[in-house]
mmCIF file of C-alpha atoms in Angstrom:
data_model
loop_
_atom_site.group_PDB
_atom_site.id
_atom_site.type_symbol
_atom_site.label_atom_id
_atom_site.label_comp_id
_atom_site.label_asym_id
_atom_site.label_seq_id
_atom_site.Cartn_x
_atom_site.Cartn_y
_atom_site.Cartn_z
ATOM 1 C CA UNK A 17 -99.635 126.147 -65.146
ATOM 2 C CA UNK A 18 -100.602 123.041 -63.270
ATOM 3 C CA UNK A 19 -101.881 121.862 -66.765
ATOM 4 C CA UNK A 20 -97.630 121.507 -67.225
ATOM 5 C CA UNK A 21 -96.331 118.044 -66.563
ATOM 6 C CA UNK A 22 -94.014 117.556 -63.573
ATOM 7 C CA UNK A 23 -90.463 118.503 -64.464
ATOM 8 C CA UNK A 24 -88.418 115.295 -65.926
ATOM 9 C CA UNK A 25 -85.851 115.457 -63.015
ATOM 10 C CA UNK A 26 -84.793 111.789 -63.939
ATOM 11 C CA UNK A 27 -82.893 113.065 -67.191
ATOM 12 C CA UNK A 28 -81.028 115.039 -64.793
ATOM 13 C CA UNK A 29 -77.919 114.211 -62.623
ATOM 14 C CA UNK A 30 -78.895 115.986 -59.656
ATOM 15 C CA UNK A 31 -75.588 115.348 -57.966
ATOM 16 C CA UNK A 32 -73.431 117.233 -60.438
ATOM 17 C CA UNK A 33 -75.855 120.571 -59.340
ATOM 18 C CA UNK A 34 -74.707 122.923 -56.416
ATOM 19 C CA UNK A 35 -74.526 126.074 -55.144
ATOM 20 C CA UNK A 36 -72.773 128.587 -52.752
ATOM 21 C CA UNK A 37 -75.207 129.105 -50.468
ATOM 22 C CA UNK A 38 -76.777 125.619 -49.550
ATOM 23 C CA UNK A 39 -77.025 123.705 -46.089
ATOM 24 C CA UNK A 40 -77.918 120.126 -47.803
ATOM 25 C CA UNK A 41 -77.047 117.643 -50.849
ATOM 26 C CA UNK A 42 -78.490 116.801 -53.492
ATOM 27 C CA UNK A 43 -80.238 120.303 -54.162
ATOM 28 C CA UNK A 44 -82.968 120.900 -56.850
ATOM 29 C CA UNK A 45 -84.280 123.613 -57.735
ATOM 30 C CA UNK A 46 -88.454 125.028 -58.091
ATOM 31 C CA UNK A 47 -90.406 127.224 -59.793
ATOM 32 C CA UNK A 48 -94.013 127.629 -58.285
ATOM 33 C CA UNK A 49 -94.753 130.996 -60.688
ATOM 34 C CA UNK A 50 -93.544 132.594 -63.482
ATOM 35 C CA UNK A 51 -93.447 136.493 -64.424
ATOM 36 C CA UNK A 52 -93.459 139.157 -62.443
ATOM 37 C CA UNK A 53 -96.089 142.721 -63.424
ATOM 38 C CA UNK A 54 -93.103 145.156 -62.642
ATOM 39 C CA UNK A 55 -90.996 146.733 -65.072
ATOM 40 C CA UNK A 56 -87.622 147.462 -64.029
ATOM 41 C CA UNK A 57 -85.588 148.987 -66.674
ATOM 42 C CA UNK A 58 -82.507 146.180 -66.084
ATOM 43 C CA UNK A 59 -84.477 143.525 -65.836
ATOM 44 C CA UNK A 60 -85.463 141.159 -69.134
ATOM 45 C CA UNK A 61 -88.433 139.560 -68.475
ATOM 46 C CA UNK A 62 -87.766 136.748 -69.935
ATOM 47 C CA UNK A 63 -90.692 135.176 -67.952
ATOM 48 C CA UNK A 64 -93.204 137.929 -68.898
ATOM 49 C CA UNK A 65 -94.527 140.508 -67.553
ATOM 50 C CA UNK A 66 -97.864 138.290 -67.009
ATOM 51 C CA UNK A 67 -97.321 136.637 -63.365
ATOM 52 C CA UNK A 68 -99.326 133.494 -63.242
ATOM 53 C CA UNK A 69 -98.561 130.720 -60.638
ATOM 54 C CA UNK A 70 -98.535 127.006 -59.774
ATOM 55 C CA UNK A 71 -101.868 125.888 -57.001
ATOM 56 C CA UNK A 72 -100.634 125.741 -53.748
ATOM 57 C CA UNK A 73 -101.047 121.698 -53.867
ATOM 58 C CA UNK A 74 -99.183 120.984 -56.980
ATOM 59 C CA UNK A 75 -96.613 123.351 -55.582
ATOM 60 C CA UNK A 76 -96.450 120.585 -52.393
ATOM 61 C CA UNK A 77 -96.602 117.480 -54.774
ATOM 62 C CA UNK A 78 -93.640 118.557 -56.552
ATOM 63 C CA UNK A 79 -91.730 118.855 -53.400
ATOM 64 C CA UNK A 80 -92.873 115.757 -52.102
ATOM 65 C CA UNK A 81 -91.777 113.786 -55.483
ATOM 66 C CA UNK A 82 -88.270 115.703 -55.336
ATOM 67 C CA UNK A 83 -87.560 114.478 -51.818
ATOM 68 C CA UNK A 84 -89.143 110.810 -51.580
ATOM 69 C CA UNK A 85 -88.205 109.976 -55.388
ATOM 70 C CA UNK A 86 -85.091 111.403 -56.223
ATOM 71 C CA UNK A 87 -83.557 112.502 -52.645
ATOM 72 C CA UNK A 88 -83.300 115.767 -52.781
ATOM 73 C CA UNK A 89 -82.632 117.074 -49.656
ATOM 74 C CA UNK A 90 -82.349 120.842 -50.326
ATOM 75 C CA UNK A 91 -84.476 123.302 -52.900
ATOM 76 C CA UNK A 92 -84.001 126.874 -54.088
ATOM 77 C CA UNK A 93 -87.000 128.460 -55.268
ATOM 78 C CA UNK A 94 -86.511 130.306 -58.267
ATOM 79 C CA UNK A 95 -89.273 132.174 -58.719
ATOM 80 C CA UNK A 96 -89.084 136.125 -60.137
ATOM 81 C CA UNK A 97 -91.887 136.997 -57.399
ATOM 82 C CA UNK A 98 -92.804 134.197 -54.876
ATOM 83 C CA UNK A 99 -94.540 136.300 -52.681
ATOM 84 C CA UNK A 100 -96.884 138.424 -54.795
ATOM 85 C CA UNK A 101 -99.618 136.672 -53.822
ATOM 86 C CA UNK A 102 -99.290 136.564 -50.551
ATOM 87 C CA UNK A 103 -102.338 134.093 -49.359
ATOM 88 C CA UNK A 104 -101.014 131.388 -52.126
ATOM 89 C CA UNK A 105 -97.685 131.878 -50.634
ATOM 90 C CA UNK A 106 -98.660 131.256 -47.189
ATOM 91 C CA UNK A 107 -101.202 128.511 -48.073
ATOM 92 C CA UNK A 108 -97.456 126.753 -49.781
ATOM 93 C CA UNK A 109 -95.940 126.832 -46.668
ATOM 94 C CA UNK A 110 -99.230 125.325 -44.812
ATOM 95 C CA UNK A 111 -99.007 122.644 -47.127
ATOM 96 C CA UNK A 112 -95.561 121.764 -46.745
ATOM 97 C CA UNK A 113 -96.261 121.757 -43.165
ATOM 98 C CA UNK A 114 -98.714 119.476 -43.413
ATOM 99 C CA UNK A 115 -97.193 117.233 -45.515
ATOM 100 C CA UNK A 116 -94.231 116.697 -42.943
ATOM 101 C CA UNK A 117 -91.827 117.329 -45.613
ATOM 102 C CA UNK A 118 -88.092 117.841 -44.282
ATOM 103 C CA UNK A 119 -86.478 119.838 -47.312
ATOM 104 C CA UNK A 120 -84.231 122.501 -46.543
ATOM 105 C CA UNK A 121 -85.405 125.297 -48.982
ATOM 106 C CA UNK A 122 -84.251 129.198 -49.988
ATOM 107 C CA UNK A 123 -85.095 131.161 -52.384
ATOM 108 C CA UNK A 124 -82.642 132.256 -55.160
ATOM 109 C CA UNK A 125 -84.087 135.403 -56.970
ATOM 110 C CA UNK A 126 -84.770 137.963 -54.428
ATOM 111 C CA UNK A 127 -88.540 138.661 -53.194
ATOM 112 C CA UNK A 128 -89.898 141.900 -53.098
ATOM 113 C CA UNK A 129 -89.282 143.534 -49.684
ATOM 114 C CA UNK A 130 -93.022 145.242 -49.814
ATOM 115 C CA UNK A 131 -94.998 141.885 -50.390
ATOM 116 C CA UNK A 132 -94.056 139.667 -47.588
ATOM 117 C CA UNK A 133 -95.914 140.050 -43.255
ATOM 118 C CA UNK A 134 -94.379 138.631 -40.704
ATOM 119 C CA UNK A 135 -96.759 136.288 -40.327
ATOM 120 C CA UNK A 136 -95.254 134.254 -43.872
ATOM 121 C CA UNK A 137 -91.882 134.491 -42.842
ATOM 122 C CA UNK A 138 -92.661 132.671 -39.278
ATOM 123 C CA UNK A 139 -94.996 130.373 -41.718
ATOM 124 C CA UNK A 140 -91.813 130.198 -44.448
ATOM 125 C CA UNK A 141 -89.653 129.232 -41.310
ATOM 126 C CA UNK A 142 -92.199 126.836 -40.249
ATOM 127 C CA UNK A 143 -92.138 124.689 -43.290
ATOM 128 C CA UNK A 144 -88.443 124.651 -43.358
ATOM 129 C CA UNK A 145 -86.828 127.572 -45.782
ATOM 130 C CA UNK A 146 -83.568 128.811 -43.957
ATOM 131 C CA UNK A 147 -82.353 131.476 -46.132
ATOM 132 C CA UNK A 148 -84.527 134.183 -47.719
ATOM 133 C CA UNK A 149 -83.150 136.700 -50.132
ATOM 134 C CA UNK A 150 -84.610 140.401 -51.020
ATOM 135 C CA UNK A 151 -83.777 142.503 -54.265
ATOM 136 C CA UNK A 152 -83.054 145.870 -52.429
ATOM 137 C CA UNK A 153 -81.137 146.962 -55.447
ATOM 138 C CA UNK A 154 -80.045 150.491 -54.826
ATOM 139 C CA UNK A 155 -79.634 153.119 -51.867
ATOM 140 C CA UNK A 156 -80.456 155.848 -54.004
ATOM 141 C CA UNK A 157 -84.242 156.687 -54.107
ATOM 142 C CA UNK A 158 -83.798 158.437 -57.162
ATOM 143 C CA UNK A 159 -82.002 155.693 -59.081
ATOM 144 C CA UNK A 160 -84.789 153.242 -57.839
ATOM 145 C CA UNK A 161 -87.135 155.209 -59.470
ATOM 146 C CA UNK A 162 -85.541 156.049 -62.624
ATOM 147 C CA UNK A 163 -85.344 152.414 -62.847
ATOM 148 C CA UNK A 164 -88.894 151.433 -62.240
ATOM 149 C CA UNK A 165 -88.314 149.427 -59.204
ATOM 150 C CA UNK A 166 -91.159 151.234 -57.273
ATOM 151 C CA UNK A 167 -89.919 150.353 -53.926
ATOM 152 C CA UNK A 168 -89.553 152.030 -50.592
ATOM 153 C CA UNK A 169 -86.313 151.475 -48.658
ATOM 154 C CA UNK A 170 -88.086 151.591 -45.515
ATOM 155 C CA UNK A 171 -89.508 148.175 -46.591
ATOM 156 C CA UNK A 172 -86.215 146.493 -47.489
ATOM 157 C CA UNK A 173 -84.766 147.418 -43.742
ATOM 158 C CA UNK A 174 -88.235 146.589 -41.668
ATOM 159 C CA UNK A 175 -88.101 142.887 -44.200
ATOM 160 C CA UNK A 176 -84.625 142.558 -42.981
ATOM 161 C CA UNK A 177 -86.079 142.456 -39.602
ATOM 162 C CA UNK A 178 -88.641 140.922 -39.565
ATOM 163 C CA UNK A 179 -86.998 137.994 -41.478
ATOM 164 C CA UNK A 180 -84.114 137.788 -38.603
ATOM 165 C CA UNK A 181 -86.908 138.222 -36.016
ATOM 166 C CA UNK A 182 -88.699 134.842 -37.741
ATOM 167 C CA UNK A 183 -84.971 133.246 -37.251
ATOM 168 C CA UNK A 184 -84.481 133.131 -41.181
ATOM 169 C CA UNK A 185 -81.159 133.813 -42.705
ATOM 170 C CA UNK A 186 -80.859 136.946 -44.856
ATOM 171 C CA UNK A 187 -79.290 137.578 -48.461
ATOM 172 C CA UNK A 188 -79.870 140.903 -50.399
ATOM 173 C CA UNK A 189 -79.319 142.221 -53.433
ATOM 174 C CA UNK A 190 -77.632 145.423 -54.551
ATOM 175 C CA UNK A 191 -76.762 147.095 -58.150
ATOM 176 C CA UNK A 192 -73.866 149.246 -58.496
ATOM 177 C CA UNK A 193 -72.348 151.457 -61.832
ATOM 178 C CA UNK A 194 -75.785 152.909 -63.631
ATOM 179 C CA UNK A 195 -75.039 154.821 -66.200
ATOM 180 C CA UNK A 196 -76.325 158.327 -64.265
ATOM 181 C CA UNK A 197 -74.941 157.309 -60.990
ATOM 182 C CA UNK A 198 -71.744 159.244 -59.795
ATOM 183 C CA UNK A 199 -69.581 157.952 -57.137
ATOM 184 C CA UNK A 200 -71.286 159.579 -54.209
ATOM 185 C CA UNK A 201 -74.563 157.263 -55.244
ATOM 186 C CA UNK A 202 -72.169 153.755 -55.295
ATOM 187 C CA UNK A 203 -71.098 154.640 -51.717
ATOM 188 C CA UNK A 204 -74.720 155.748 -50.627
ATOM 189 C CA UNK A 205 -75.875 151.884 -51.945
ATOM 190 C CA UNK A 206 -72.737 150.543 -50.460
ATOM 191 C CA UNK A 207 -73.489 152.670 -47.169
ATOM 192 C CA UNK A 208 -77.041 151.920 -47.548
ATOM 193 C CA UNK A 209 -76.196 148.311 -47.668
ATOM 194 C CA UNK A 210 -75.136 148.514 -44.018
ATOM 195 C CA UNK A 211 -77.492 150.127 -42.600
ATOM 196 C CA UNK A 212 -80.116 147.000 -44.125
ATOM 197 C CA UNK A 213 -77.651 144.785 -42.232
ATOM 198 C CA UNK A 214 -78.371 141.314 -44.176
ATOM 199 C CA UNK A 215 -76.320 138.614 -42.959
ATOM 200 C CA UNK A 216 -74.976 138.213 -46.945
ATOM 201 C CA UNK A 217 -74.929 141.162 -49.477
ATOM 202 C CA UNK A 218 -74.018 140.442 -53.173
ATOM 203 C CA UNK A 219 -72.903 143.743 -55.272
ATOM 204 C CA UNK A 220 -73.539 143.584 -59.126
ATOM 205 C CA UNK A 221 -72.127 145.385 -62.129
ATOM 206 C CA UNK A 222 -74.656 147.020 -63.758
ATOM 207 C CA UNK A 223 -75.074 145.540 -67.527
ATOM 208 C CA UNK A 224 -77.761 146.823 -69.725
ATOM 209 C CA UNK A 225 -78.502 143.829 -71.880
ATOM 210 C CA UNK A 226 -80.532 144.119 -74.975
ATOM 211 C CA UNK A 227 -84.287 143.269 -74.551
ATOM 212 C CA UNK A 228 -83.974 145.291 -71.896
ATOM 213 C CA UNK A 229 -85.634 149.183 -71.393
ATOM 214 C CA UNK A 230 -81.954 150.160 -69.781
ATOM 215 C CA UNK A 231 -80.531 149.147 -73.482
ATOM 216 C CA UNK A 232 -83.311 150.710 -75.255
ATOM 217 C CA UNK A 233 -82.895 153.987 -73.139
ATOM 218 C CA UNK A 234 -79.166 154.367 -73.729
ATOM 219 C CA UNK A 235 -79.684 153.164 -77.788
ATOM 220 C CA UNK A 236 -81.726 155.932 -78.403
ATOM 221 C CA UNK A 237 -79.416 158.391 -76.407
ATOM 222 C CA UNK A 238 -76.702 157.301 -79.125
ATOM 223 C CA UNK A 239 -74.914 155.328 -76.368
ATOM 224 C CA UNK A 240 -73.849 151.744 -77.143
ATOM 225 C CA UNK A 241 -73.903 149.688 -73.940
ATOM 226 C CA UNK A 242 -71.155 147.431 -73.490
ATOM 227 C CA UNK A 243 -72.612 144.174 -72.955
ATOM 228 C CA UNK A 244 -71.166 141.422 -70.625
ATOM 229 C CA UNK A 245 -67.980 140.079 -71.456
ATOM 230 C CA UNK A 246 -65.573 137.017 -69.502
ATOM 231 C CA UNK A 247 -65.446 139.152 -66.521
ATOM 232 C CA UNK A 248 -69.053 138.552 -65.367
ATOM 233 C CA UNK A 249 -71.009 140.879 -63.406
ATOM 234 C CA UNK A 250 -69.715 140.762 -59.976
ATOM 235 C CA UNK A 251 -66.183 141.971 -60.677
ATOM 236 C CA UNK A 252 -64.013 143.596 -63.476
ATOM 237 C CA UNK A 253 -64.170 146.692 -64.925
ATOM 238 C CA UNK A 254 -67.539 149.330 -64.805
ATOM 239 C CA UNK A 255 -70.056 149.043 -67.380
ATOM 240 C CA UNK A 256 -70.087 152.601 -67.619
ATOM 241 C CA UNK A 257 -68.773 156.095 -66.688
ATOM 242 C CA UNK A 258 -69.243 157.550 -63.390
ATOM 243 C CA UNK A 259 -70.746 160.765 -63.495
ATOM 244 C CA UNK A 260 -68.974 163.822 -62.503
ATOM 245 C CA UNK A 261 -72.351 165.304 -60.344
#
């Protein structure tokens, strides 16, 4: 990727951009990789399912150009999987270190609760990231695997803590309304959701949108997924049925 030009942030009027969860203005945003090699049913890997990544010290040039050229002050890092490799991710925050960069930064898209140590969140603290985020998705380990997440809960609670323990602010991610989940599963994730204890929680609407294996599934079962609509997918009515079991 670092073969890519920098990103033409002067066609772009950074000080229209926000977003709920910020400590500074102007605020950009970053993407350091691209992909992620999991396949989640819901999700529509639009990036690929080929993870390749930005060197460590284009990664840090970027930043530095964001803040000393255009005055950003804050940056959200988008990436699907920052942490999947987690030496590159802690050689990032080295090199932001060392480059006495003042950015505030987060990350948007939630990192996978079984690929981060404590030792990159004190190093992710370090080099100045204040909120980190973590795609916990469901409290039911059944739903997580009929999804394909492949992840152990026990790793979203001990991230939680380890995250608060580096002083980092804490953001997860939950899914609610799958189309074989019954009520009792919504209040286990919503229960489940407690018991992680993030300092922000954000519920979703399950949508199955096409591209996706969710859509396929239900397509071949005859079923035809309603697909997002005005309400958006934090509120209105459920996607689908709840199940009677």
């Amino acid at each position: 990727l670092d073969a890519l030009p920098l990103p033409a942030l002067a066609k772009v009027p950074l000080h229209r951009y926000d977003a709920v969860l910020k400590k500074r203005r102007p605020l950009s945003i970053i993407m350091t990789s691209r992909g992620c090699p999991y396949r989640c049913s819901f999700c529509y890997q639009a990036p690929g399912t080929t993870w390749r990544a930005h060197s460590p010290g284009r990664v840090v040039a970027e930043l530095a150009r964001q803040q000393y050229e255009f005055g950003v002050r804050e940056v959200c890092v988008f990436d699907d999987n920052f942490s999947l490799d987690l030496p590159r991710a802690k050689d990032i925050c080295r090199g932001i270190i060392a480059a006495g960069l003042r950015l505030a930064l987060q990350t948007t898209n939630g990192l996978r609760a079984d690929h981060i140590d404590e030792e990159l969140l004190v190093l992710m603290r370090r080099a100045g990231f204040w909120k980190i985020d973590f795609a916990a998705e469901s409290g039911n380990d059944a739903t997580l695997a009929r999804c394909g997440k492949q992840l152990d809960r026990r790793a979203v609670v001990k991230a939680v803590q380890l995250a608060r323990q580096a002083g980092l602010c804490t953001h997860a991610y939950y899914m609610i309304g799958f189309p074989w989940e019954s009520r009792a599963a919504i209040e286990n994730t919503i229960a489940w959701a407690d018991e992680v204890d993030a300092d922000f929680n954000q519920f979703s609407c399950v949508t199955a949108f096409p591209g996706t294996a969710l859509y396929a599934e239900l397509a071949a079962a005859g079923a035809a997924p309603p697909l997002l609509d005005e309400s958006g997918v934090f509120h209105g009515v459920p996607r689908f049925p709840l199940q009677q079991v």
